[in-house]
XYZ file of C-alpha atoms in Angstrom:
295
model
C 92.767 97.800 117.355
C 94.079 101.346 117.593
C 96.500 101.980 114.731
C 99.519 104.254 114.606
C 98.688 106.942 112.052
C 100.947 107.708 109.112
C 101.709 111.139 110.557
C 102.583 109.630 113.932
C 104.821 107.001 112.343
C 106.786 109.667 110.500
C 107.064 111.733 113.662
C 108.543 108.787 115.569
C 111.124 108.070 112.878
C 112.162 111.722 112.734
C 112.335 111.871 116.523
C 114.782 108.955 116.485
C 117.001 110.560 113.853
C 117.027 113.914 115.683
C 118.107 112.102 118.828
C 121.061 110.564 116.994
C 122.007 113.938 115.544
C 121.841 115.603 118.955
C 124.132 112.944 120.439
C 126.534 112.928 117.440
C 125.739 109.261 116.814
C 124.354 109.457 113.270
C 126.694 106.817 111.859
C 125.980 103.280 110.672
C 125.671 100.922 112.331
C 124.171 103.033 115.111
C 125.966 102.562 118.445
C 123.110 101.632 120.777
C 125.443 101.140 123.715
C 126.791 104.675 123.381
C 123.279 106.108 123.140
C 122.189 104.194 126.226
C 125.194 105.435 128.171
C 124.134 109.051 127.585
C 121.128 108.288 129.824
C 122.845 105.906 132.225
C 120.925 102.897 130.887
C 122.676 99.533 131.244
C 122.145 96.855 128.570
C 122.505 93.169 129.415
C 121.472 89.792 128.022
C 118.537 88.086 129.697
C 119.830 85.319 131.956
C 116.756 83.189 131.285
C 114.593 83.650 128.199
C 110.827 83.935 128.521
C 108.690 82.542 125.714
C 107.645 85.285 123.306
C 109.522 88.049 125.149
C 112.108 89.897 123.043
C 113.282 92.291 125.737
C 112.563 94.003 129.018
C 112.736 97.557 130.289
C 113.648 97.656 133.988
C 112.717 100.611 136.155
C 113.904 101.512 139.635
C 112.913 105.057 140.456
C 114.604 107.216 137.832
C 117.112 104.503 136.880
C 116.528 102.220 133.887
C 118.062 99.122 132.382
C 117.428 96.926 129.346
C 117.526 93.149 129.088
C 117.331 91.510 125.654
C 116.647 87.929 124.665
C 119.224 85.756 122.907
C 116.696 82.993 122.261
C 116.815 83.926 118.582
C 120.553 83.910 117.729
C 120.353 86.860 115.364
C 122.262 90.082 116.038
C 119.853 92.146 113.955
C 116.840 90.927 115.927
C 118.639 91.512 119.227
C 119.588 95.055 118.218
C 116.012 95.755 117.188
C 114.834 94.469 120.566
C 117.206 96.870 122.348
C 116.137 99.770 120.107
C 112.520 98.910 120.859
C 113.113 99.269 124.600
C 114.911 102.553 123.982
C 111.779 103.603 122.123
C 109.733 103.058 125.264
C 112.215 105.196 127.165
C 112.463 108.084 124.703
C 108.909 108.375 123.338
C 106.965 110.930 125.364
C 104.271 109.364 127.510
C 105.291 105.724 127.176
C 106.720 105.367 130.663
C 103.361 106.437 132.046
C 101.301 104.159 129.797
C 103.100 100.838 129.381
C 102.586 98.251 132.132
C 105.370 97.477 134.599
C 105.054 94.234 136.570
C 107.332 94.485 139.628
C 109.248 97.282 137.850
C 109.649 95.196 134.676
C 108.021 95.856 131.292
C 108.080 92.893 128.905
C 108.002 93.474 125.154
C 107.513 91.601 121.898
C 109.430 93.455 119.203
C 109.843 93.245 115.418
C 106.247 93.946 114.349
C 104.456 91.027 115.985
C 102.414 92.756 118.717
C 99.054 94.451 118.216
C 99.492 96.788 121.190
C 99.546 100.471 120.221
C 102.543 101.386 122.377
C 104.505 98.376 121.188
C 103.799 99.448 117.606
C 105.039 102.957 118.364
C 108.231 101.574 119.866
C 108.787 99.400 116.791
C 108.510 102.399 114.487
C 110.895 104.382 116.673
C 113.316 101.433 116.671
C 113.235 101.279 112.873
C 114.091 104.976 112.681
C 116.823 104.611 115.292
C 118.575 101.711 113.565
C 117.881 102.896 110.012
C 117.829 106.710 109.920
C 116.442 108.275 106.770
C 119.456 110.091 105.356
C 122.068 107.289 105.307
C 119.539 104.572 104.464
C 118.288 106.474 101.435
C 121.855 106.490 100.115
C 122.086 102.724 100.579
C 118.839 102.152 98.688
C 119.857 104.380 95.790
C 123.106 102.488 95.208
C 121.725 98.977 95.762
C 119.796 96.523 93.580
C 116.026 96.422 93.883
C 114.067 93.869 95.851
C 115.691 91.465 98.280
C 119.193 92.599 97.301
C 118.423 96.141 98.407
C 116.819 94.931 101.624
C 119.862 92.834 102.459
C 122.127 95.822 101.774
C 120.155 97.888 104.294
C 120.285 95.051 106.804
C 124.025 94.514 106.446
C 124.994 98.174 106.803
C 122.649 98.895 109.706
C 122.847 95.573 111.594
C 119.052 95.520 111.764
C 116.812 92.483 111.464
C 115.935 91.413 107.928
C 112.219 91.988 108.524
C 112.780 95.493 109.915
C 115.066 96.295 106.973
C 112.385 95.023 104.583
C 109.723 97.281 106.077
C 112.096 100.253 106.023
C 113.028 99.559 102.395
C 109.414 99.341 101.247
C 108.682 102.667 102.901
C 111.520 104.481 101.169
C 111.761 102.991 97.680
C 110.068 104.545 94.650
C 109.652 101.105 93.045
C 106.584 98.868 93.187
C 107.534 96.533 96.030
C 105.611 94.564 98.641
C 106.913 92.423 101.480
C 104.995 89.657 103.208
C 105.983 87.760 106.339
C 104.216 84.437 106.844
C 104.316 81.524 109.265
C 102.956 78.028 108.649
C 101.544 79.168 105.315
C 99.518 81.986 106.896
C 100.122 85.715 106.410
C 101.412 87.563 109.481
C 101.674 90.988 107.858
C 102.187 92.792 104.565
C 103.653 96.182 103.680
C 103.469 97.856 100.245
C 105.376 100.743 98.743
C 103.389 103.737 97.552
C 103.899 102.747 93.927
C 102.632 99.218 94.561
C 99.558 100.547 96.360
C 98.745 102.699 93.326
C 98.019 99.649 91.139
C 94.371 99.770 90.146
C 91.974 97.552 92.024
C 94.433 95.640 94.189
C 93.281 94.152 97.471
C 95.014 94.295 100.832
C 96.492 90.989 101.908
C 95.091 90.646 105.404
C 96.588 89.035 108.454
C 95.661 85.387 109.100
C 94.766 84.695 105.462
C 96.333 81.765 103.632
C 99.337 82.385 101.411
C 97.959 82.354 97.827
C 98.149 79.054 95.975
C 100.493 78.507 93.034
C 103.059 80.942 94.430
C 106.704 80.305 95.227
C 105.930 81.108 98.847
C 103.282 78.392 99.025
C 105.775 75.910 97.569
C 108.254 76.889 100.270
C 105.745 76.169 103.023
C 105.159 72.716 101.534
C 108.785 71.799 102.259
C 110.174 70.294 105.455
C 110.737 72.549 108.465
C 114.504 72.349 108.031
C 114.234 73.290 104.353
C 111.931 76.201 105.200
C 114.457 77.691 107.611
C 117.203 77.747 104.991
C 114.965 78.373 101.998
C 115.774 80.700 99.143
C 113.820 80.713 95.902
C 112.954 83.196 93.196
C 110.884 83.355 90.061
C 108.339 85.321 88.061
C 104.656 85.619 88.887
C 101.715 87.833 87.979
C 101.053 90.323 90.767
C 97.327 89.510 90.557
C 98.110 86.100 92.086
C 98.834 87.930 95.332
C 96.682 91.055 95.251
C 94.093 90.638 92.513
C 93.389 93.867 90.672
C 92.448 94.853 87.148
C 95.925 94.991 85.676
C 98.166 92.051 84.869
C 101.734 92.969 85.839
C 104.792 90.719 85.881
C 106.537 90.595 89.232
C 109.597 88.963 90.688
C 108.890 86.822 93.755
C 111.827 86.255 96.102
C 111.416 84.030 99.142
C 113.861 83.567 102.007
C 113.555 81.583 105.223
C 114.104 83.454 108.478
C 115.918 80.630 110.257
C 114.963 79.804 113.840
C 112.442 82.636 113.702
C 110.109 80.112 112.050
C 108.890 82.499 109.377
C 109.355 83.222 105.694
C 109.912 86.613 104.060
C 108.494 87.191 100.579
C 109.557 90.153 98.436
C 107.463 91.053 95.375
C 108.914 93.541 92.888
C 107.270 94.858 89.718
C 110.414 95.938 87.892
C 108.552 97.666 85.050
C 106.645 99.973 87.385
C 108.250 102.983 88.999
C 106.895 106.300 90.183
C 109.671 108.818 89.730
C 107.667 111.434 91.608
C 106.992 109.218 94.603
C 109.523 109.375 97.397
C 108.034 109.297 100.872
C 111.095 109.520 103.021
C 109.546 107.802 105.985
C 106.434 106.191 104.630
C 107.525 102.813 105.890
C 105.458 103.732 108.885
C 102.487 104.496 106.706
C 102.475 101.171 104.950
C 101.213 98.845 107.595
C 98.046 96.846 107.502
C 96.301 95.437 110.496
C 99.321 94.059 112.286
C 102.459 95.461 113.862
C 104.345 95.264 117.129
C 105.797 98.131 119.176
C 107.806 99.553 122.027
C 108.187 102.639 124.093
C 110.029 105.730 125.167
């Protein structure tokens, strides 16, 4: 699978923020409707949802429109889906590379697709909804871990998973986020400080959630309990990533509702790299999974 490089990820995020600055729309939450209107792009709900499709980019000559799914009743996810389609529109080259079936391009947003152009669109969408400058201010005044992620989500109206990835890329604390479904890892992102722990292993896609973790306990509950789950506790970081150093970590677990997934946030509160601030490294922190969109 072709991966989006760290440099490319940063470029996409900066491109999104420059676009907002140029259009005088650099305020939170970002007004996606106003941005779309500057290019004559209409945004509408999909009349009939298609399984696994988060949104569509419609093309008729030089005229474009966006349809987004309401199958998942979550405003943050829907906004990310719209931003993803805007990514396909604004990123140079996407309109020539992504497939259109009868003038319709179908997307799967929110970091679930392995397609290179979908991954690019996801990174652009994250930068569009959560531009660097205002989001850094939110992180600096918010608690660490899940509390900080939720603060980013609430002020940007982004999806919780997108906010988590953005947070991990911008914090100077040792934080990792894992999204899992049915007890199996979908993807994992680590902050730069977390990645610096000696000897840790990457948590790869399609591996089982480690045993004796709060996350594993959550997946052992009923489906209804999983959707509404919230649990927290202390764990040794080696339970998740191995390594040569035993470090206490907070494990926070929250169900993602009808999305059918669970978000895990691991925070080593005693570790911090005061010299590490990668303003857009959220793009650089992906493993072998991510979904994307285009210009």
